[in-house]
Amino acid sequence: MTSTQEEQANIGKVLSFLREWDRGDRTVRSRMLNTFLSRNTGKTFYELELEFAQVASLFLARLSTWMRLTYMFGTFLGLQLKAIGIFLSASSYDQYLMEFTQDGGVLTLLDIVSHSQSKEEDKAEALRLLITVSSAGRRYKEIICESHGVKVTAECFATSNTDECQETALALLDSLSHGNPKYQDQIYKSLIALLACGSPKAQQLVLHTLHTLQLKLKSAHHSIVEPLLTMLRSLHLEVQDEAINLILDLKRYDVKAVLLPELVALLRPIKEEVENQITEEAEMIKMSGSLSVFVQQAAAAKTIRLLSEEDRELSRELLSLGVIQHLLHAMGNREHADAQIQASRALKHFVRSFPVIEEHVQRVLGSSLFAAFMDKADTLYMNMDEAQAEVLLSNQVNISHVMDDTDS
């Protein structure tokens, strides 16, 4: 058979395939899609064009239309998405991507993601296709964002109940944030808002993605401070660690002027936040509430130590904010050993770094307790009685004038 005859035979085969598709019911179409998937997964643009006699776009258009008309009913939606994925991920050329977006494909995918009746696995598959579109370049990212893609994706993350869907939604937001300056700020603020999500796994994912984006930005938005410091209340160390790492990087931004005073204030929780209630049920609620506040107190002390170890100038800023008085207060919290340990470690760093502070700390602790503190700060809380703890809680140490004298 000559090449012309082969081409004619191939065209005939493709036209027959398209006729069968046009006439077939959903059962026929699902069988055809399964065959298509098994034969064409991983093929390049040129291989698909060869398979479809240079008119593969005709099948893509049919697929897109069928999906747009039926996605609300979930009719073989997973199959449709996987089949479209073969076209969108075909390497070497972006013709299929252009045709798909021009045909309203992005809007359809976002509708699937936002549709309350869509299965979680179908939402995840639609999000994966949107990542493929986003990865094709800035113009494609802008098309997704112009179609309210950031809002839809963030809402999907917030309402999803599967790890796969949440991880894929964040991966899309991350993809949209690269090389997309027009919408970078919107994505950044959406990620900050997502810190309020309840699941520790979700919080960890958001913090990590937010940190990655923050490092690419020239400024930090002040709205990041409060939710970020709230993350220090988490009982999950992986969430705390992500939050602390982000705080350590925020010292390079102008938001530091808001962040540092708030961080120091956490060392001395407002009394109303931790005082006891009368009823038994309220007592239980208050105990768990107090625990999160004390966990935050310990994490704040740890963060302050890490910040001051990295930067002596920043240590001076913390000293001017009264950090010594607040650390001594935290060391007196006999209800939470970790707060005492973390505050002791931080205070020891300041005493060693600024010898002028030593006599003020020694005066509050007393000679024997101070000697134990300098010997092994981590176990100081074990050697502290109630009277000593009370002295720490009510201390009024003010070393700002000492530091001023030193500077002058």
Tab-separated table of C-alpha atoms in Angstrom:
chain	number	residue	atom	x	y	z
A	1	MET	CA	0.000	0.000	0.000
A	2	THR	CA	1.383	3.439	-0.948
A	3	SER	CA	1.780	6.206	1.610
A	4	THR	CA	-1.171	8.060	0.003
A	5	GLN	CA	-3.339	4.982	0.345
A	6	GLU	CA	-2.209	4.594	3.975
A	7	GLU	CA	-3.119	8.216	4.688
A	8	GLN	CA	-6.540	7.725	3.081
A	9	ALA	CA	-7.122	4.578	5.129
A	10	ASN	CA	-6.099	6.378	8.312
A	11	ILE	CA	-8.397	9.333	7.573
A	12	GLY	CA	-11.228	6.883	6.939
A	13	LYS	CA	-10.538	5.178	10.247
A	14	VAL	CA	-10.547	8.493	12.131
A	15	LEU	CA	-13.770	9.691	10.450
A	16	SER	CA	-15.382	6.373	11.362
A	17	PHE	CA	-14.194	6.848	14.969
A	18	LEU	CA	-15.670	10.368	15.114
A	19	ARG	CA	-18.974	9.167	13.587
A	20	GLU	CA	-19.190	6.419	16.183
A	21	TRP	CA	-18.565	9.017	18.890
A	22	ASP	CA	-21.222	11.409	17.548
A	23	ARG	CA	-23.856	8.651	17.321
A	24	GLY	CA	-22.876	6.788	20.484
A	25	ASP	CA	-24.629	6.976	23.845
A	26	ARG	CA	-22.688	7.466	27.065
A	27	THR	CA	-21.908	3.743	27.380
A	28	VAL	CA	-20.361	3.676	23.894
A	29	ARG	CA	-18.419	6.853	24.623
A	30	SER	CA	-17.052	5.527	27.907
A	31	ARG	CA	-15.805	2.396	26.103
A	32	MET	CA	-14.176	4.576	23.438
A	33	LEU	CA	-12.533	6.743	26.088
A	34	ASN	CA	-11.100	3.712	27.889
A	35	THR	CA	-9.621	2.515	24.601
A	36	PHE	CA	-8.264	6.007	23.879
A	37	LEU	CA	-6.610	6.151	27.313
A	38	SER	CA	-4.977	2.743	27.006
A	39	ARG	CA	-3.558	3.539	23.547
A	40	ASN	CA	-2.498	7.161	23.895
A	41	THR	CA	-1.349	7.902	27.452
A	42	GLY	CA	2.012	9.675	27.373
A	43	LYS	CA	1.991	10.426	23.637
A	44	THR	CA	3.440	13.639	22.217
A	45	PHE	CA	1.575	16.126	20.054
A	46	TYR	CA	3.108	14.645	16.889
A	47	GLU	CA	2.210	11.078	17.876
A	48	LEU	CA	-1.396	12.083	18.573
A	49	GLU	CA	-1.606	13.904	15.252
A	50	LEU	CA	-0.280	10.801	13.482
A	51	GLU	CA	-2.830	8.635	15.291
A	52	PHE	CA	-5.681	10.984	14.348
A	53	ALA	CA	-4.647	11.805	10.784
A	54	GLN	CA	-3.774	15.430	11.675
A	55	VAL	CA	-7.280	16.135	13.042
A	56	ALA	CA	-6.878	15.200	16.737
A	57	SER	CA	-8.271	18.657	17.556
A	58	LEU	CA	-11.678	17.501	16.294
A	59	PHE	CA	-11.785	14.842	19.013
A	60	LEU	CA	-10.502	17.250	21.685
A	61	ALA	CA	-13.303	19.698	20.788
A	62	ARG	CA	-15.899	16.907	21.098
A	63	LEU	CA	-14.456	15.840	24.448
A	64	SER	CA	-14.493	19.394	25.793
A	65	THR	CA	-18.086	19.954	24.667
A	66	TRP	CA	-19.346	16.669	26.145
A	67	MET	CA	-17.655	17.439	29.457
A	68	ARG	CA	-19.089	20.982	29.552
A	69	LEU	CA	-22.604	19.625	28.956
A	70	THR	CA	-22.462	16.735	31.433
A	71	TYR	CA	-20.038	17.523	34.289
A	72	MET	CA	-22.877	18.595	36.605
A	73	PHE	CA	-24.218	15.040	36.507
A	74	GLY	CA	-20.788	13.439	37.006
A	75	THR	CA	-21.267	11.275	33.898
A	76	PHE	CA	-17.902	9.556	33.380
A	77	LEU	CA	-16.285	12.812	34.467
A	78	GLY	CA	-13.112	11.104	35.679
A	79	LEU	CA	-12.640	9.459	32.275
A	80	GLN	CA	-13.289	12.736	30.446
A	81	LEU	CA	-10.720	14.587	32.551
A	82	LYS	CA	-8.061	11.901	32.065
A	83	ALA	CA	-8.648	11.899	28.303
A	84	ILE	CA	-8.359	15.699	28.101
A	85	GLY	CA	-5.216	15.376	30.195
A	86	ILE	CA	-3.593	13.337	27.415
A	87	PHE	CA	-4.055	16.291	25.053
A	88	LEU	CA	-3.020	19.005	27.517
A	89	SER	CA	0.135	17.205	28.624
A	90	ALA	CA	1.211	16.247	25.097
A	91	SER	CA	4.735	17.628	24.833
A	92	SER	CA	6.369	19.522	21.946
A	93	TYR	CA	3.562	21.927	21.158
A	94	ASP	CA	0.808	23.932	22.892
A	95	GLN	CA	-1.806	23.879	20.127
A	96	TYR	CA	-4.156	21.709	22.203
A	97	LEU	CA	-3.747	24.037	25.199
A	98	MET	CA	-4.670	27.054	23.064
A	99	GLU	CA	-7.693	25.300	21.576
A	100	PHE	CA	-8.850	24.060	24.977
A	101	THR	CA	-8.623	27.495	26.623
A	102	GLN	CA	-10.245	29.245	23.643
A	103	ASP	CA	-13.103	26.747	23.893
A	104	GLY	CA	-13.787	27.753	27.519
A	105	GLY	CA	-11.993	24.734	28.969
A	106	VAL	CA	-10.481	26.643	31.895
A	107	LEU	CA	-13.906	27.895	32.994
A	108	THR	CA	-15.296	24.354	32.799
A	109	LEU	CA	-12.468	22.988	34.949
A	110	LEU	CA	-12.997	25.744	37.531
A	111	ASP	CA	-16.737	25.013	37.519
A	112	ILE	CA	-15.959	21.359	38.262
A	113	VAL	CA	-13.680	22.400	41.138
A	114	SER	CA	-16.336	24.703	42.634
A	115	HIS	CA	-19.354	22.433	41.988
A	116	SER	CA	-20.600	21.044	45.319
A	117	GLN	CA	-21.669	17.746	43.736
A	118	SER	CA	-18.288	16.991	42.137
A	119	LYS	CA	-16.412	14.063	43.676
A	120	GLU	CA	-13.200	14.929	45.477
A	121	GLU	CA	-11.131	12.788	43.075
A	122	ASP	CA	-12.676	14.608	40.079
A	123	LYS	CA	-11.890	17.990	41.662
A	124	ALA	CA	-8.293	16.849	42.195
A	125	GLU	CA	-8.043	15.726	38.547
A	126	ALA	CA	-9.466	19.063	37.334
A	127	LEU	CA	-6.938	20.900	39.527
A	128	ARG	CA	-4.126	18.806	38.022
A	129	LEU	CA	-5.234	19.830	34.527
A	130	LEU	CA	-5.263	23.478	35.631
A	131	ILE	CA	-1.674	23.026	36.882
A	132	THR	CA	-0.773	21.739	33.408
A	133	VAL	CA	-2.372	24.849	31.895
A	134	SER	CA	-0.643	27.137	34.429
A	135	SER	CA	2.738	25.536	33.758
A	136	ALA	CA	2.521	26.544	30.085
A	137	GLY	CA	3.397	30.179	30.831
A	138	ARG	CA	2.336	33.568	32.122
A	139	ARG	CA	-0.527	34.117	29.681
A	140	TYR	CA	-2.125	30.828	30.736
A	141	LYS	CA	-1.709	31.697	34.423
A	142	GLU	CA	-3.444	35.008	33.772
A	143	ILE	CA	-6.331	33.276	31.981
A	144	ILE	CA	-6.908	31.105	35.072
A	145	CYS	CA	-6.689	34.120	37.397
A	146	GLU	CA	-8.964	36.235	35.195
A	147	SER	CA	-11.531	33.440	35.529
A	148	HIS	CA	-11.481	33.814	39.355
A	149	GLY	CA	-9.201	30.795	39.589
A	150	VAL	CA	-7.442	31.954	42.768
A	151	LYS	CA	-10.728	32.369	44.676
A	152	VAL	CA	-12.143	29.058	43.421
A	153	THR	CA	-8.947	27.161	44.260
A	154	ALA	CA	-8.663	28.711	47.735
A	155	GLU	CA	-12.310	27.877	48.491
A	156	CYS	CA	-11.772	24.314	47.267
A	157	PHE	CA	-8.796	23.974	49.622
A	158	ALA	CA	-10.783	25.355	52.569
A	159	THR	CA	-13.801	23.078	52.042
A	160	SER	CA	-12.082	19.899	50.842
A	161	ASN	CA	-11.941	16.850	53.097
A	162	THR	CA	-9.194	14.891	51.346
A	163	ASP	CA	-5.417	15.385	51.469
A	164	GLU	CA	-5.123	14.784	47.717
A	165	CYS	CA	-7.509	17.607	46.844
A	166	GLN	CA	-5.966	20.040	49.336
A	167	GLU	CA	-2.404	19.282	48.223
A	168	THR	CA	-3.339	19.684	44.550
A	169	ALA	CA	-5.170	22.968	45.231
A	170	LEU	CA	-2.088	24.355	46.979
A	171	ALA	CA	0.153	23.085	44.182
A	172	LEU	CA	-2.001	25.074	41.740
A	173	LEU	CA	-1.777	28.243	43.864
A	174	ASP	CA	1.985	27.738	44.053
A	175	SER	CA	2.205	27.278	40.266
A	176	LEU	CA	0.094	30.403	39.684
A	177	SER	CA	2.417	32.432	41.935
A	178	HIS	CA	5.503	31.837	39.754
A	179	GLY	CA	6.129	34.339	36.948
A	180	ASN	CA	2.723	35.938	37.388
A	181	PRO	CA	3.368	39.406	38.894
A	182	LYS	CA	-0.088	40.760	38.077
A	183	TYR	CA	-1.795	38.294	40.425
A	184	GLN	CA	0.989	37.537	42.919
A	185	ASP	CA	-0.467	39.798	45.611
A	186	GLN	CA	-3.924	38.226	45.320
A	187	ILE	CA	-2.447	34.726	45.701
A	188	TYR	CA	-0.350	35.892	48.668
A	189	LYS	CA	-3.374	37.317	50.516
A	190	SER	CA	-5.425	34.200	49.744
A	191	LEU	CA	-2.738	32.023	51.339
A	192	ILE	CA	-2.701	34.246	54.440
A	193	ALA	CA	-6.492	33.832	54.717
A	194	LEU	CA	-6.112	30.036	54.438
A	195	LEU	CA	-4.022	29.956	57.632
A	196	ALA	CA	-7.364	29.920	59.462
A	197	CYS	CA	-8.054	26.362	58.206
A	198	GLY	CA	-8.581	23.970	61.105
A	199	SER	CA	-6.628	20.898	60.035
A	200	PRO	CA	-2.967	20.813	61.207
A	201	LYS	CA	-1.939	19.122	57.932
A	202	ALA	CA	-3.656	21.921	55.964
A	203	GLN	CA	-1.982	24.594	58.111
A	204	GLN	CA	1.427	23.029	57.561
A	205	LEU	CA	0.894	22.918	53.787
A	206	VAL	CA	-0.295	26.550	53.648
A	207	LEU	CA	2.612	27.779	55.785
A	208	HIS	CA	5.126	25.994	53.558
A	209	THR	CA	3.579	27.376	50.347
A	210	LEU	CA	3.274	30.866	51.851
A	211	HIS	CA	6.928	30.760	52.936
A	212	THR	CA	8.032	29.805	49.416
A	213	LEU	CA	6.055	32.714	47.955
A	214	GLN	CA	7.181	35.184	50.642
A	215	LEU	CA	10.848	34.631	49.761
A	216	LYS	CA	10.122	35.886	46.228
A	217	LEU	CA	8.374	39.064	47.396
A	218	LYS	CA	10.003	42.397	48.185
A	219	SER	CA	7.579	43.191	51.015
A	220	ALA	CA	5.344	41.418	53.528
A	221	HIS	CA	1.725	42.356	54.174
A	222	HIS	CA	0.924	43.354	57.766
A	223	SER	CA	-2.128	41.056	57.723
A	224	ILE	CA	0.253	38.082	57.943
A	225	VAL	CA	1.309	38.857	61.542
A	226	GLU	CA	-1.770	37.897	63.567
A	227	PRO	CA	-2.619	34.570	61.849
A	228	LEU	CA	1.065	33.609	61.782
A	229	LEU	CA	1.497	34.201	65.517
A	230	THR	CA	-1.723	32.233	66.116
A	231	MET	CA	-0.023	29.256	64.441
A	232	LEU	CA	2.408	29.213	67.397
A	233	ARG	CA	-0.523	27.906	69.473
A	234	SER	CA	-0.578	24.668	67.511
A	235	LEU	CA	-0.013	21.483	69.483
A	236	HIS	CA	1.573	20.021	66.324
A	237	LEU	CA	5.319	20.653	66.161
A	238	GLU	CA	5.470	20.496	62.361
A	239	VAL	CA	2.999	23.430	62.177
A	240	GLN	CA	4.955	25.368	64.813
A	241	ASP	CA	8.243	24.762	62.995
A	242	GLU	CA	6.862	26.038	59.690
A	243	ALA	CA	5.492	29.143	61.435
A	244	ILE	CA	8.785	29.819	63.251
A	245	ASN	CA	10.800	29.427	60.032
A	246	LEU	CA	8.564	31.963	58.285
A	247	ILE	CA	8.872	34.411	61.219
A	248	LEU	CA	12.672	34.100	61.063
A	249	ASP	CA	12.591	35.178	57.422
A	250	LEU	CA	10.135	38.030	58.031
A	251	LYS	CA	12.807	39.883	60.022
A	252	ARG	CA	14.147	41.081	56.624
A	253	TYR	CA	10.885	42.885	55.804
A	254	ASP	CA	9.328	46.117	57.077
A	255	VAL	CA	6.646	44.064	58.846
A	256	LYS	CA	9.306	43.383	61.509
A	257	ALA	CA	8.256	46.602	63.289
A	258	VAL	CA	4.818	45.071	63.949
A	259	LEU	CA	5.975	41.489	64.438
A	260	LEU	CA	8.601	41.946	67.179
A	261	PRO	CA	6.412	43.787	69.746
A	262	GLU	CA	3.617	41.240	69.196
A	263	LEU	CA	6.065	38.382	69.680
A	264	VAL	CA	7.407	39.837	72.938
A	265	ALA	CA	3.846	40.434	74.197
A	266	LEU	CA	3.078	36.702	73.797
A	267	LEU	CA	5.568	35.999	76.599
A	268	ARG	CA	3.133	37.637	78.990
A	269	PRO	CA	-0.377	36.365	78.133
A	270	ILE	CA	-3.285	38.625	79.047
A	271	LYS	CA	-4.627	37.460	82.392
A	272	GLU	CA	-8.189	37.053	81.094
A	273	GLU	CA	-6.981	34.500	78.565
A	274	VAL	CA	-5.805	32.078	81.211
A	275	GLU	CA	-7.772	32.785	84.396
A	276	ASN	CA	-10.041	30.068	85.817
A	277	GLN	CA	-13.788	29.880	85.298
A	278	ILE	CA	-16.450	28.699	87.761
A	279	THR	CA	-18.414	25.889	86.090
A	280	GLU	CA	-16.834	22.495	85.460
A	281	GLU	CA	-17.540	22.529	81.714
A	282	ALA	CA	-16.107	26.019	81.372
A	283	GLU	CA	-13.129	24.879	83.442
A	284	MET	CA	-12.366	22.146	80.878
A	285	ILE	CA	-12.659	24.629	78.010
A	286	LYS	CA	-10.465	27.096	79.871
A	287	MET	CA	-7.828	24.421	80.549
A	288	SER	CA	-7.501	23.627	76.840
A	289	GLY	CA	-7.572	27.368	76.103
A	290	SER	CA	-4.831	27.986	78.665
A	291	LEU	CA	-2.733	25.168	77.201
A	292	SER	CA	-2.774	26.711	73.715
A	293	VAL	CA	-1.823	30.104	75.178
A	294	PHE	CA	1.052	28.545	77.145
A	295	VAL	CA	2.190	26.577	74.074
A	296	GLN	CA	2.220	29.890	72.195
A	297	GLN	CA	4.201	31.473	75.053
A	298	ALA	CA	6.846	28.715	74.826
A	299	ALA	CA	7.008	28.956	71.026
A	300	ALA	CA	7.385	32.745	71.216
A	301	ALA	CA	10.329	32.340	73.614
A	302	LYS	CA	11.940	29.819	71.270
A	303	THR	CA	11.426	32.122	68.269
A	304	ILE	CA	12.902	35.094	70.145
A	305	ARG	CA	15.999	33.039	71.018
A	306	LEU	CA	16.469	31.950	67.391
A	307	LEU	CA	16.014	35.527	66.125
A	308	SER	CA	18.488	36.968	68.618
A	309	GLU	CA	21.069	34.238	67.940
A	310	GLU	CA	21.026	35.180	64.254
A	311	ASP	CA	21.239	38.950	64.613
A	312	ARG	CA	22.813	41.062	67.373
A	313	GLU	CA	21.183	44.266	66.148
A	314	LEU	CA	17.802	42.572	66.309
A	315	SER	CA	18.658	41.442	69.868
A	316	ARG	CA	19.034	45.108	70.818
A	317	GLU	CA	15.612	45.860	69.330
A	318	LEU	CA	14.102	43.070	71.426
A	319	LEU	CA	15.827	44.416	74.548
A	320	SER	CA	14.336	47.855	73.933
A	321	LEU	CA	10.902	46.173	73.791
A	322	GLY	CA	11.302	44.831	77.343
A	323	VAL	CA	12.050	41.234	76.370
A	324	ILE	CA	14.022	40.532	79.585
A	325	GLN	CA	11.101	41.370	81.872
A	326	HIS	CA	8.788	39.242	79.722
A	327	LEU	CA	11.183	36.278	79.578
A	328	LEU	CA	11.514	36.335	83.380
A	329	HIS	CA	7.717	36.350	83.599
A	330	ALA	CA	7.477	33.300	81.309
A	331	MET	CA	10.097	31.505	83.427
A	332	GLY	CA	7.738	31.818	86.388
A	333	ASN	CA	4.879	29.968	84.638
A	334	ARG	CA	4.835	26.765	86.724
A	335	GLU	CA	1.759	25.558	84.824
A	336	HIS	CA	3.801	24.897	81.670
A	337	ALA	CA	7.326	23.512	81.921
A	338	ASP	CA	8.163	24.050	78.238
A	339	ALA	CA	7.427	27.782	78.561
A	340	GLN	CA	9.886	27.879	81.469
A	341	ILE	CA	12.525	25.920	79.536
A	342	GLN	CA	12.276	27.954	76.327
A	343	ALA	CA	12.265	31.264	78.234
A	344	SER	CA	15.304	30.153	80.275
A	345	ARG	CA	17.228	29.257	77.119
A	346	ALA	CA	16.417	32.619	75.537
A	347	LEU	CA	17.287	34.589	78.645
A	348	LYS	CA	20.613	32.769	79.008
A	349	HIS	CA	21.508	33.789	75.442
A	350	PHE	CA	20.783	37.466	76.246
A	351	VAL	CA	22.788	37.351	79.513
A	352	ARG	CA	25.783	35.850	77.709
A	353	SER	CA	25.529	38.271	74.787
A	354	PHE	CA	25.084	41.393	76.937
A	355	PRO	CA	26.965	41.028	80.268
A	356	VAL	CA	25.466	44.335	81.438
A	357	ILE	CA	22.127	42.511	81.894
A	358	GLU	CA	23.586	39.903	84.260
A	359	GLU	CA	23.293	41.775	87.572
A	360	HIS	CA	19.649	42.719	86.892
A	361	VAL	CA	18.707	39.097	86.192
A	362	GLN	CA	20.718	37.902	89.219
A	363	ARG	CA	18.903	40.382	91.478
A	364	VAL	CA	15.513	38.893	90.454
A	365	LEU	CA	16.553	35.228	90.564
A	366	GLY	CA	18.697	35.400	93.688
A	367	SER	CA	22.289	34.133	93.862
A	368	SER	CA	21.657	30.391	94.194
A	369	LEU	CA	18.915	30.235	91.541
A	370	PHE	CA	21.018	32.388	89.205
A	371	ALA	CA	23.990	30.010	89.625
A	372	ALA	CA	21.713	27.054	88.770
A	373	PHE	CA	20.355	29.032	85.795
A	374	MET	CA	23.815	29.728	84.359
A	375	ASP	CA	24.885	26.130	84.961
A	376	LYS	CA	21.889	24.455	83.318
A	377	ALA	CA	19.057	26.699	82.150
A	378	ASP	CA	16.957	23.752	80.899
A	379	THR	CA	16.409	22.301	84.365
A	380	LEU	CA	16.016	25.560	86.288
A	381	TYR	CA	12.239	25.073	86.577
A	382	MET	CA	12.816	21.934	88.687
A	383	ASN	CA	14.736	23.966	91.297
A	384	MET	CA	12.167	26.741	91.581
A	385	ASP	CA	9.683	26.999	94.452
A	386	GLU	CA	6.359	28.826	94.417
A	387	ALA	CA	7.692	31.978	96.078
A	388	GLN	CA	10.523	32.279	93.533
A	389	ALA	CA	8.080	31.729	90.666
A	390	GLU	CA	5.851	34.487	92.062
A	391	VAL	CA	8.816	36.892	92.120
A	392	LEU	CA	9.478	36.122	88.438
A	393	LEU	CA	5.829	36.547	87.463
A	394	SER	CA	5.648	39.984	89.091
A	395	ASN	CA	9.129	41.235	88.171
A	396	GLN	CA	9.443	44.800	86.904
A	397	VAL	CA	12.954	44.628	85.436
A	398	ASN	CA	13.617	47.506	83.061
A	399	ILE	CA	16.995	47.378	81.336
A	400	SER	CA	16.265	49.881	78.544
A	401	HIS	CA	18.126	52.681	80.373
A	402	VAL	CA	21.079	50.303	80.944
A	403	MET	CA	21.240	49.584	77.209
A	404	ASP	CA	20.982	53.319	76.445
A	405	ASP	CA	23.948	53.998	78.760
A	406	THR	CA	25.908	51.197	77.076
A	407	ASP	CA	25.166	52.591	73.607
A	408	SER	CA	26.225	56.085	74.590
